[in-house]
Amino acid sequence: MRFVLSALALLIVQQVFWRTIDPPGAPGDPGLAVPIAAFAGDASTTNEAVHLTGRVVDAAPTWGEGVRLTVVAESVDDRAAEGLVNVSLRETSRRWRTGDRLALRTRLRRITGFGNFGELDWAAYNARRGIFAGGYAWHDEDVEVLPPNDGIVDRLRRAFSESCERAGGQGAEILEALVIGDRTGIDAATSNAVRDAGLAHFLAISGSHMALIVALVVAFVRRAAGLRVTLLERYDVLRVAAVLAALAVIVYGAVCGGGVSVLRSELMALAAMAALWRGRPGDEMRALGGSAIVLALAMPGVGEEAGFQLSYIAVLALIMDSRRRRRSVRSATVKSGSVKSGTDTDFSKLGTDTDFRESGTDTACRQSGTDTAPPQPRSDTDSRRTIAATAIAAKAVNAAPAPVLRALHLLAEAARLTAVCWLVTSPVVAHHFQRISLVAPLANLLAAPLVSAIVVVGIGGLALLPITPPAGDLAVRVGAFLSDLVIRVAAWCASIPMAATLTPTPGPWLTLTLTLLGLAMLLPASRAQRRAAVALAAAAGVMIALAVHDRFRSDRLDVWFASVGQGDAAIVRMPGGTVWVVDEGPPGRGRMVVAPLLRRAWIGRIDVLVASHVQSDHAGALTELLEDFDVGEIWLPDGPCDDVPAARAIGRAANLRGIPVRFVSRDDDKPGLPRFRNAGSEHRDAGSEHRDAGSESRDARIEARAPVFENARRSPIPENQCLSPISGNQCLSLISPEVLWPARGAAKCNDNDQSLVLRFGFAGRSVLFTGDIEAPAEHELASRFDVRADVLKVPHHGSRTSSTEAFLDAVRPGLAVASLGLDNQFHFPAPEVVARYSAHAARFLRMDETGAVHLTIDRDGSLGIETFHPEVNALDDRPDALATLSAMEAAPPP
């Protein structure tokens, strides 16, 4: 245990001090191969496209129909290059495999993440694997496939993949993932079923694979050597088996790739084989801690990865549970007097054979080495019947064959072990993936024997294919059939109600506390163990209470401007807990960015989901959020949407879930109030007034509409309904934001100038969301309405067609936030736009540099600003901007 604690301490130290790995620079000798990172530009450069050739060493599916290829560079612009590069294909119909060679023209960039709070450091993740640059292509047509130049490992993987392709079906794809770690062929339905059933860990090459390989090699060597007695007499066969098993583990690791779980399993297996070579019993705890130290030294920062945490915590729990069981059995045996002090206890038959001896009249209870059964009165009829029943039961147990008892014992042990692993890994799963599978123990119990058989058969097929392809193909087909059974188990378990439960992100401290609580339950029972468990449970309870309090606090307005690349997405959490999402970003960003941000803020319900206008970079991910969140209603800008495919897709998704869709425009009679309309032009008034901190929202004319969404619900807001109650009859002032634009149905709902313009306010401060409005809409707003705001979401990402002088004069923002992608193709923001904000003394935050922005407004009107990259553009050196910001942060609002 001390060794494991030392490894943990080392991981913490390297997490603090070794956060990043610097990319290699160009060599001094121009004749040498140039590191691929030397060709990659950063955020401040616009380097030209280069011609890259290389060999694929890994392929991973991405969102939609894309794939991310890890490529070993061979040349760049006909100059020898070395190193790894990620090449992302947005759409591909080709099955990419390791060993494939390609050529494409692309612009190389240093790898960066989106830049959102709490996300995985994507740059550091790749740097630990020696990847510092990335490229991009749209379609297969943009990539030239070159003749392969396979090595032995690539040929072996390719042969197995082609055999799986001949077998066909998703079972063959699961087999391919289980044996060689290639998941690119698994479709979304199968992947979701496996995930929801809690079986995703089986698709990672882990210790069970290595253990099976070691067991097979050792058994084969011992059986082969047993055919020649002279070999057993002259040689230490176990040493030979240890060497061969170590070689087999290394080869199999090379075939599977270098994932963290693979490396951990390899290191532990090699440690066990080293112990076997030395003729000493292996120490699994030392092997676990030693492998952690090696990985921590080789891959600084690896401790923050989900794969590392889940792999090591699960194995640690199994080791601790095994040791606790052995101690408890030994203690029980010693107390019973069946073993003497100083002797070794044979546990090999424990729990398998039970000695039930009975005579025709007496039941002999063999406990503590004595007969404890009292003599039974033979004259009493009931007593004789009791004795007879007891005798029959004992005979039935003794009559059960040993294999049946052993199978029942193994089944019970497997169920217990799956429950143990689920208990200790669930907090980590919730932290990284915001979901846990409640059916995982059942699914694992059913699938584990099948998976073990699949791995044995699959590895056998992998070994047989180069020797006798027909036998290898037969093994692959058997493995694919068994894998189909696993898919059926996963689908059945995933169909159980509440199988996969979405959870808030616990955060690092709560995750650590809950994990330690689970591990504490595996310690030997003692007073210290009980005290530790109680203390950890109390600490977890306090953290959960604080998180819930922060989620529903009524003294602060929170706005998160999410970094989604070239697009818009923001989360507004009103005082009291009402949540608005204003735009959702491009396709894929809902699952990758917005949903995790919501879960990290402990948000499970979106009261209003807004699309400022129906364009891909603003509403492309809206339907993704509908799948994972309870949504109250959807707001779209008023205007014709019948021939807008994206709007129709939103309508179908909303109709499927019974979510009302409202087409919103400004009420001309009462500027700032929303107007909703439906197909029947029904008008209903909601006459409730909501007051807070001197501000109020007034009557809204409300109509629900189901436009081209044929069966969408018509759900007007009832009169006097409080959408954001604090307690009792109290309501907050801005239950609905002020709707400043658009006018009624003048243009299509995907037109830039038809964007919804919303103003959220609290404690005298306000935040203005502008969508993609351009000069005409800005002129209308500035000339007709009061649009003043402290914080402005920069219109149209900083396009030169927006942010006009007149509009900025009317808004007078102290802070402007521009949502845009790194090195975007539109060259946003335009330099003249940045100059305009500078001239208006507004602090300009561009999210391609700062990452996500978190804005808070407290009840006293003080403003707080946090950026993901605080060192970049966090302090503006212009005195006027600093003065403006200082005044906003320090002074209460007028």
Short mmCIF file of C-alpha atoms in Angstrom, two decimals, residues 443-867:
data_model
loop_
_atom_site.label_atom_id
_atom_site.label_comp_id
_atom_site.label_asym_id
_atom_site.label_seq_id
_atom_site.Cartn_x
_atom_site.Cartn_y
_atom_site.Cartn_z
CA ALA A 443 -24.89 -6.31 -17.84
CA ASN A 444 -21.32 -7.09 -16.81
CA LEU A 445 -22.42 -10.26 -15.05
CA LEU A 446 -24.12 -11.47 -18.22
CA ALA A 447 -21.51 -10.27 -20.71
CA ALA A 448 -18.24 -11.02 -18.89
CA PRO A 449 -18.18 -14.80 -19.67
CA LEU A 450 -19.01 -14.09 -23.31
CA VAL A 451 -16.31 -11.44 -23.56
CA SER A 452 -13.71 -13.79 -22.08
CA ALA A 453 -14.65 -16.44 -24.63
CA ILE A 454 -14.58 -13.86 -27.44
CA VAL A 455 -11.10 -12.68 -26.48
CA VAL A 456 -9.76 -16.25 -26.37
CA VAL A 457 -11.33 -17.13 -29.71
CA GLY A 458 -10.36 -13.79 -31.26
CA ILE A 459 -6.73 -13.99 -30.17
CA GLY A 460 -6.68 -17.54 -31.47
CA GLY A 461 -7.97 -16.34 -34.81
CA LEU A 462 -5.38 -13.55 -34.84
CA ALA A 463 -2.62 -16.13 -34.32
CA LEU A 464 -4.03 -18.60 -36.85
CA LEU A 465 -4.63 -16.21 -39.75
CA PRO A 466 -0.95 -16.00 -40.83
CA ILE A 467 -0.54 -19.78 -40.49
CA THR A 468 -3.80 -21.20 -41.77
CA PRO A 469 -6.27 -18.58 -42.98
CA PRO A 470 -9.31 -20.91 -43.16
CA ALA A 471 -8.93 -21.83 -39.48
CA GLY A 472 -8.42 -18.18 -38.60
CA ASP A 473 -11.55 -17.18 -40.52
CA LEU A 474 -13.53 -19.87 -38.69
CA ALA A 475 -12.35 -18.55 -35.34
CA VAL A 476 -13.29 -15.02 -36.38
CA ARG A 477 -16.79 -16.14 -37.37
CA VAL A 478 -17.24 -17.89 -34.02
CA GLY A 479 -16.03 -14.74 -32.26
CA ALA A 480 -18.41 -12.58 -34.32
CA PHE A 481 -21.33 -14.85 -33.36
CA LEU A 482 -20.46 -14.56 -29.68
CA SER A 483 -20.07 -10.79 -30.09
CA ASP A 484 -23.60 -10.63 -31.51
CA LEU A 485 -24.78 -12.16 -28.24
CA VAL A 486 -22.95 -9.42 -26.34
CA ILE A 487 -24.73 -6.81 -28.46
CA ARG A 488 -28.07 -8.43 -27.61
CA VAL A 489 -27.21 -8.36 -23.92
CA ALA A 490 -26.22 -4.70 -24.20
CA ALA A 491 -29.39 -3.78 -26.12
CA TRP A 492 -31.63 -5.60 -23.63
CA CYS A 493 -29.96 -4.03 -20.59
CA ALA A 494 -29.94 -0.58 -22.20
CA SER A 495 -33.69 -0.86 -22.87
CA ILE A 496 -34.45 -1.18 -19.17
CA PRO A 497 -35.98 2.11 -17.88
CA MET A 498 -33.42 4.37 -16.23
CA ALA A 499 -30.61 2.13 -17.51
CA ALA A 500 -28.29 5.08 -18.16
CA THR A 501 -28.78 8.06 -15.88
CA LEU A 502 -27.36 11.44 -16.77
CA THR A 503 -25.65 13.09 -13.85
CA PRO A 504 -24.10 16.45 -13.02
CA THR A 505 -20.32 16.59 -13.03
CA PRO A 506 -19.22 15.95 -9.44
CA GLY A 507 -16.03 17.97 -9.81
CA PRO A 508 -12.56 16.81 -8.83
CA TRP A 509 -12.94 17.04 -5.04
CA LEU A 510 -16.33 15.38 -4.81
CA THR A 511 -15.18 12.70 -7.27
CA LEU A 512 -12.10 12.01 -5.16
CA THR A 513 -14.16 11.90 -1.96
CA LEU A 514 -16.75 9.50 -3.38
CA THR A 515 -14.04 7.26 -4.85
CA LEU A 516 -12.16 7.14 -1.55
CA LEU A 517 -15.45 6.35 0.19
CA GLY A 518 -15.94 3.37 -2.11
CA LEU A 519 -12.37 2.19 -1.52
CA ALA A 520 -12.78 2.66 2.24
CA MET A 521 -15.63 0.17 2.17
CA LEU A 522 -13.13 -2.42 0.91
CA LEU A 523 -10.76 -2.01 3.84
CA PRO A 524 -10.83 -4.58 6.66
CA ALA A 525 -13.59 -3.79 9.13
CA SER A 526 -12.23 -1.81 12.04
CA ARG A 527 -12.99 1.29 14.07
CA ALA A 528 -10.63 3.37 11.91
CA GLN A 529 -12.31 2.11 8.76
CA ARG A 530 -15.75 3.07 10.05
CA ARG A 531 -14.54 6.50 11.12
CA ALA A 532 -12.95 7.11 7.71
CA ALA A 533 -16.15 6.06 5.91
CA VAL A 534 -18.32 8.31 8.07
CA ALA A 535 -15.96 11.28 7.60
CA LEU A 536 -15.86 10.81 3.83
CA ALA A 537 -19.64 10.43 3.61
CA ALA A 538 -20.12 13.61 5.64
CA ALA A 539 -17.67 15.51 3.44
CA ALA A 540 -19.46 14.30 0.31
CA GLY A 541 -22.80 15.38 1.75
CA VAL A 542 -21.50 18.88 2.49
CA MET A 543 -20.07 19.24 -1.05
CA ILE A 544 -23.33 18.10 -2.63
CA ALA A 545 -25.32 20.54 -0.50
CA LEU A 546 -23.03 23.41 -1.49
CA ALA A 547 -23.30 22.49 -5.17
CA VAL A 548 -27.10 22.39 -5.02
CA HIS A 549 -27.14 25.74 -3.22
CA ASP A 550 -24.94 27.30 -5.90
CA ARG A 551 -27.12 25.81 -8.64
CA PHE A 552 -30.28 27.51 -7.35
CA ARG A 553 -28.83 30.61 -5.75
CA SER A 554 -31.00 33.70 -6.06
CA ASP A 555 -28.37 36.41 -5.57
CA ARG A 556 -26.44 36.13 -8.84
CA LEU A 557 -26.83 36.04 -12.60
CA ASP A 558 -24.37 33.76 -14.41
CA VAL A 559 -23.56 33.85 -18.12
CA TRP A 560 -21.21 31.39 -19.78
CA PHE A 561 -20.10 32.26 -23.30
CA ALA A 562 -19.12 28.81 -24.55
CA SER A 563 -16.19 28.40 -26.92
CA VAL A 564 -17.59 26.33 -29.80
CA GLY A 565 -15.24 27.32 -32.59
CA GLN A 566 -16.80 29.35 -35.39
CA GLY A 567 -20.28 29.74 -33.95
CA ASP A 568 -22.29 31.00 -31.00
CA ALA A 569 -23.46 29.37 -27.78
CA ALA A 570 -24.20 30.84 -24.36
CA ILE A 571 -25.78 29.66 -21.11
CA VAL A 572 -27.68 32.08 -18.88
CA ARG A 573 -28.54 30.97 -15.36
CA MET A 574 -30.99 33.41 -13.85
CA PRO A 575 -31.16 34.11 -10.11
CA GLY A 576 -33.26 31.31 -8.64
CA GLY A 577 -32.09 28.73 -11.16
CA THR A 578 -34.02 29.32 -14.39
CA VAL A 579 -31.76 28.39 -17.32
CA TRP A 580 -31.73 29.81 -20.84
CA VAL A 581 -29.45 28.54 -23.60
CA VAL A 582 -29.01 31.18 -26.30
CA ASP A 583 -27.67 29.45 -29.42
CA GLU A 584 -26.04 26.04 -29.35
CA GLY A 585 -23.17 26.19 -31.84
CA PRO A 586 -22.40 24.08 -34.94
CA PRO A 587 -23.32 20.38 -35.24
CA GLY A 588 -21.48 18.24 -32.72
CA ARG A 589 -20.80 21.07 -30.29
CA GLY A 590 -23.94 20.32 -28.31
CA ARG A 591 -22.58 16.98 -27.13
CA MET A 592 -18.93 18.00 -27.03
CA VAL A 593 -19.15 21.47 -25.48
CA VAL A 594 -22.54 22.81 -24.37
CA ALA A 595 -23.88 19.69 -22.64
CA PRO A 596 -20.70 19.17 -20.56
CA LEU A 597 -20.74 22.84 -19.56
CA LEU A 598 -24.33 22.50 -18.40
CA ARG A 599 -23.54 19.35 -16.43
CA ARG A 600 -20.53 21.00 -14.79
CA ALA A 601 -22.89 23.71 -13.55
CA TRP A 602 -25.26 20.99 -12.25
CA ILE A 603 -27.90 21.94 -14.78
CA GLY A 604 -30.20 19.14 -15.87
CA ARG A 605 -33.11 21.18 -17.19
CA ILE A 606 -33.16 23.93 -19.80
CA ASP A 607 -36.19 26.12 -19.29
CA VAL A 608 -35.90 27.91 -22.65
CA LEU A 609 -33.76 26.83 -25.58
CA VAL A 610 -33.22 29.75 -27.95
CA ALA A 611 -31.96 29.82 -31.51
CA SER A 612 -31.28 33.43 -32.41
CA HIS A 613 -31.74 32.40 -36.04
CA VAL A 614 -31.76 29.04 -37.77
CA GLN A 615 -28.26 28.80 -39.20
CA SER A 616 -25.81 25.96 -38.69
CA ASP A 617 -23.27 27.88 -36.61
CA HIS A 618 -25.97 29.01 -34.16
CA ALA A 619 -28.63 26.26 -34.11
CA GLY A 620 -26.77 23.27 -35.58
CA ALA A 621 -26.52 21.52 -32.22
CA LEU A 622 -29.99 22.38 -30.88
CA THR A 623 -31.45 18.91 -31.45
CA GLU A 624 -28.48 17.33 -29.64
CA LEU A 625 -29.46 19.09 -26.42
CA LEU A 626 -33.04 17.86 -26.80
CA GLU A 627 -31.77 14.29 -26.53
CA ASP A 628 -30.06 14.68 -23.15
CA PHE A 629 -31.94 17.46 -21.35
CA ASP A 630 -35.41 18.20 -20.13
CA VAL A 631 -36.39 21.29 -22.16
CA GLY A 632 -39.32 23.54 -21.26
CA GLU A 633 -39.78 25.25 -24.63
CA ILE A 634 -37.94 26.38 -27.75
CA TRP A 635 -37.77 29.95 -29.03
CA LEU A 636 -37.15 30.72 -32.70
CA PRO A 637 -37.29 34.12 -34.43
CA ASP A 638 -40.60 34.90 -36.07
CA GLY A 639 -40.63 34.57 -39.84
CA PRO A 640 -41.30 32.02 -42.58
CA CYS A 641 -39.57 28.71 -41.90
CA ASP A 642 -41.49 26.30 -44.12
CA ASP A 643 -38.63 25.86 -46.58
CA VAL A 644 -35.77 25.94 -44.02
CA PRO A 645 -34.63 22.30 -43.56
CA ALA A 646 -32.91 23.00 -40.23
CA ALA A 647 -36.11 24.53 -38.83
CA ARG A 648 -38.13 21.54 -39.94
CA ALA A 649 -35.63 19.22 -38.23
CA ILE A 650 -36.02 21.21 -35.01
CA GLY A 651 -39.80 20.98 -35.33
CA ARG A 652 -39.74 17.21 -35.81
CA ALA A 653 -37.44 16.72 -32.81
CA ALA A 654 -39.59 19.00 -30.64
CA ASN A 655 -42.79 17.28 -31.73
CA LEU A 656 -41.32 13.87 -30.91
CA ARG A 657 -40.69 15.00 -27.34
CA GLY A 658 -43.79 17.16 -26.91
CA ILE A 659 -41.84 20.40 -26.48
CA PRO A 660 -43.67 23.61 -27.46
CA VAL A 661 -41.99 25.76 -30.09
CA ARG A 662 -42.62 29.51 -29.99
CA PHE A 663 -41.91 31.91 -32.83
CA VAL A 664 -40.98 35.16 -31.12
CA SER A 665 -40.98 38.77 -32.25
CA ARG A 666 -40.98 42.20 -30.61
CA ASP A 667 -44.34 43.54 -29.43
CA ASP A 668 -44.62 46.89 -31.23
CA ASP A 669 -47.15 48.14 -28.70
CA LYS A 670 -44.91 47.39 -25.74
CA PRO A 671 -41.25 47.40 -26.86
CA GLY A 672 -39.13 44.94 -24.93
CA LEU A 673 -41.98 42.48 -24.47
CA PRO A 674 -42.17 39.31 -26.57
CA ARG A 675 -44.93 38.46 -29.01
CA PHE A 676 -45.66 34.79 -29.71
CA ARG A 677 -47.89 33.66 -32.55
CA ASN A 678 -49.43 30.41 -33.68
CA ALA A 679 -51.02 29.15 -36.82
CA GLY A 680 -54.51 30.13 -35.64
CA SER A 681 -53.45 33.63 -34.53
CA GLU A 682 -54.81 32.98 -31.06
CA HIS A 683 -53.94 35.67 -28.55
CA ARG A 684 -53.79 35.12 -24.85
CA ASP A 685 -52.62 37.54 -22.25
CA ALA A 686 -50.33 36.72 -19.41
CA GLY A 687 -50.96 39.56 -17.05
CA SER A 688 -48.61 38.79 -14.22
CA GLU A 689 -46.12 41.42 -13.20
CA HIS A 690 -42.76 40.28 -11.90
CA ARG A 691 -40.71 42.60 -9.72
CA ASP A 692 -37.20 42.47 -8.35
CA ALA A 693 -34.56 45.11 -7.47
CA GLY A 694 -36.58 47.91 -8.99
CA SER A 695 -36.99 46.36 -12.44
CA GLU A 696 -40.13 44.81 -13.84
CA SER A 697 -41.38 42.95 -16.85
CA ARG A 698 -44.91 43.69 -17.93
CA ASP A 699 -47.76 42.03 -19.70
CA ALA A 700 -46.79 39.90 -22.66
CA ARG A 701 -49.08 39.01 -25.48
CA ILE A 702 -48.46 35.35 -25.85
CA GLU A 703 -49.38 32.98 -28.61
CA ALA A 704 -48.00 29.48 -29.16
CA ARG A 705 -47.32 28.41 -32.69
CA ALA A 706 -46.73 25.11 -34.45
CA PRO A 707 -45.63 26.36 -37.89
CA VAL A 708 -44.52 23.74 -40.37
CA PHE A 709 -44.17 21.36 -37.42
CA GLU A 710 -47.48 19.73 -38.16
CA ASN A 711 -48.16 18.08 -34.79
CA ALA A 712 -46.19 20.29 -32.41
CA ARG A 713 -48.03 21.25 -29.26
CA ARG A 714 -49.78 24.57 -28.97
CA SER A 715 -48.98 25.54 -25.43
CA PRO A 716 -49.62 29.19 -24.59
CA ILE A 717 -48.40 30.35 -21.21
CA PRO A 718 -51.38 30.44 -18.82
CA GLU A 719 -52.28 33.68 -17.17
CA ASN A 720 -50.47 34.59 -13.98
CA GLN A 721 -47.91 31.83 -14.41
CA CYS A 722 -44.55 32.40 -12.72
CA LEU A 723 -41.90 30.64 -14.76
CA SER A 724 -39.11 31.22 -12.25
CA PRO A 725 -40.46 31.07 -8.70
CA ILE A 726 -38.16 31.68 -5.74
CA SER A 727 -40.59 30.75 -3.00
CA GLY A 728 -44.31 31.05 -2.61
CA ASN A 729 -45.64 33.79 -4.86
CA GLN A 730 -42.32 35.61 -5.30
CA CYS A 731 -41.02 35.92 -8.85
CA LEU A 732 -37.84 37.33 -10.28
CA SER A 733 -37.86 40.39 -12.51
CA LEU A 734 -36.43 38.89 -15.67
CA ILE A 735 -38.28 35.63 -16.02
CA SER A 736 -38.32 36.43 -19.69
CA PRO A 737 -35.61 38.65 -21.15
CA GLU A 738 -36.52 41.78 -23.05
CA VAL A 739 -37.14 40.97 -26.70
CA LEU A 740 -35.82 43.89 -28.75
CA TRP A 741 -35.80 42.31 -32.21
CA PRO A 742 -37.05 41.11 -34.71
CA ALA A 743 -40.18 42.79 -35.94
CA ARG A 744 -43.03 40.47 -36.88
CA GLY A 745 -42.26 37.95 -39.64
CA ALA A 746 -40.48 40.31 -42.03
CA ALA A 747 -37.88 37.80 -43.20
CA LYS A 748 -37.09 34.12 -43.02
CA CYS A 749 -36.06 32.68 -39.67
CA ASN A 750 -32.57 31.92 -41.01
CA ASP A 751 -31.86 35.48 -42.11
CA ASN A 752 -29.11 37.34 -40.21
CA ASP A 753 -31.20 40.47 -39.71
CA GLN A 754 -34.10 38.38 -38.38
CA SER A 755 -31.98 37.29 -35.39
CA LEU A 756 -33.53 37.42 -31.95
CA VAL A 757 -32.01 40.23 -29.89
CA LEU A 758 -32.46 39.55 -26.17
CA ARG A 759 -31.41 41.60 -23.15
CA PHE A 760 -30.98 39.91 -19.78
CA GLY A 761 -30.65 42.05 -16.71
CA PHE A 762 -30.13 41.83 -12.97
CA ALA A 763 -29.37 44.36 -10.25
CA GLY A 764 -29.22 47.24 -12.70
CA ARG A 765 -26.77 45.52 -15.07
CA SER A 766 -27.64 44.03 -18.45
CA VAL A 767 -26.24 41.66 -21.09
CA LEU A 768 -27.28 42.07 -24.73
CA PHE A 769 -27.35 39.09 -27.12
CA THR A 770 -27.49 40.12 -30.75
CA GLY A 771 -27.21 36.98 -32.90
CA ASP A 772 -25.93 37.91 -36.37
CA ILE A 773 -27.74 41.20 -36.91
CA GLU A 774 -26.08 43.52 -39.44
CA ALA A 775 -26.16 47.23 -40.23
CA PRO A 776 -29.88 47.55 -41.23
CA ALA A 777 -31.18 45.89 -38.05
CA GLU A 778 -28.62 47.76 -35.94
CA HIS A 779 -29.78 51.07 -37.41
CA GLU A 780 -33.43 50.24 -36.63
CA LEU A 781 -32.61 49.26 -33.07
CA ALA A 782 -30.34 52.22 -32.37
CA SER A 783 -32.80 54.76 -33.76
CA ARG A 784 -36.00 53.46 -32.18
CA PHE A 785 -35.21 51.73 -28.87
CA ASP A 786 -33.13 51.96 -25.76
CA VAL A 787 -30.51 49.25 -26.26
CA ARG A 788 -28.01 50.26 -23.59
CA ALA A 789 -26.14 47.34 -22.03
CA ASP A 790 -23.06 46.79 -19.91
CA VAL A 791 -22.03 43.63 -21.77
CA LEU A 792 -22.49 43.08 -25.49
CA LYS A 793 -22.24 39.83 -27.37
CA VAL A 794 -20.56 41.18 -30.50
CA PRO A 795 -22.95 40.93 -33.49
CA HIS A 796 -22.06 38.51 -36.28
CA HIS A 797 -18.73 37.43 -34.74
CA GLY A 798 -17.10 40.80 -35.46
CA SER A 799 -17.98 41.00 -39.14
CA ARG A 800 -17.31 44.33 -40.84
CA THR A 801 -21.02 44.44 -41.77
CA SER A 802 -21.97 44.77 -38.10
CA SER A 803 -20.98 46.74 -34.99
CA THR A 804 -21.64 50.08 -36.65
CA GLU A 805 -20.68 53.35 -34.99
CA ALA A 806 -24.30 54.31 -34.39
CA PHE A 807 -25.09 50.99 -32.76
CA LEU A 808 -22.08 51.15 -30.43
CA ASP A 809 -23.01 54.72 -29.53
CA ALA A 810 -26.47 53.48 -28.55
CA VAL A 811 -25.33 50.41 -26.61
CA ARG A 812 -22.26 51.95 -24.91
CA PRO A 813 -20.87 48.60 -23.72
CA GLY A 814 -18.11 48.36 -21.16
CA LEU A 815 -17.33 44.77 -22.21
CA ALA A 816 -17.69 43.14 -25.63
CA VAL A 817 -17.38 39.39 -26.18
CA ALA A 818 -16.76 38.08 -29.71
CA SER A 819 -17.51 34.39 -30.29
CA LEU A 820 -15.38 33.12 -33.16
CA GLY A 821 -13.17 30.22 -34.20
CA LEU A 822 -9.41 30.08 -34.18
CA ASP A 823 -7.99 31.09 -37.56
CA ASN A 824 -11.50 31.07 -39.05
CA GLN A 825 -11.93 31.21 -42.79
CA PHE A 826 -13.92 34.47 -42.60
CA HIS A 827 -11.02 36.32 -40.91
CA PHE A 828 -13.27 37.49 -38.08
CA PRO A 829 -13.04 39.85 -36.31
CA ALA A 830 -12.43 42.57 -38.88
CA PRO A 831 -9.65 44.97 -37.83
CA GLU A 832 -11.87 48.02 -38.31
CA VAL A 833 -14.48 46.49 -35.96
CA VAL A 834 -11.87 45.94 -33.25
CA ALA A 835 -10.82 49.56 -33.74
CA ARG A 836 -14.40 50.75 -33.24
CA TYR A 837 -14.70 48.99 -29.89
CA SER A 838 -11.34 50.39 -28.88
CA ALA A 839 -12.51 53.88 -29.76
CA HIS A 840 -15.58 53.35 -27.54
CA ALA A 841 -13.34 52.29 -24.61
CA ALA A 842 -14.92 48.84 -24.54
CA ARG A 843 -12.87 45.90 -23.36
CA PHE A 844 -12.87 43.50 -26.32
CA LEU A 845 -12.57 39.76 -25.57
CA ARG A 846 -12.13 37.52 -28.60
CA MET A 847 -12.82 33.93 -27.66
CA ASP A 848 -10.39 32.43 -30.15
CA GLU A 849 -7.73 33.80 -27.78
CA THR A 850 -9.37 33.87 -24.36
CA GLY A 851 -11.42 30.70 -24.62
CA ALA A 852 -14.73 30.57 -22.79
CA VAL A 853 -15.86 33.56 -20.75
CA HIS A 854 -17.79 33.33 -17.47
CA LEU A 855 -19.61 36.50 -16.44
CA THR A 856 -21.31 37.02 -13.07
CA ILE A 857 -23.53 39.85 -11.82
CA ASP A 858 -24.10 39.90 -8.06
CA ARG A 859 -27.08 41.39 -6.27
CA ASP A 860 -25.11 44.61 -5.56
CA GLY A 861 -24.43 45.05 -9.28
CA SER A 862 -20.76 44.10 -9.15
CA LEU A 863 -19.46 42.39 -12.26
CA GLY A 864 -17.08 39.41 -12.32
CA ILE A 865 -15.21 38.18 -15.39
CA GLU A 866 -13.30 34.91 -15.80
CA THR A 867 -11.69 33.62 -19.00
#
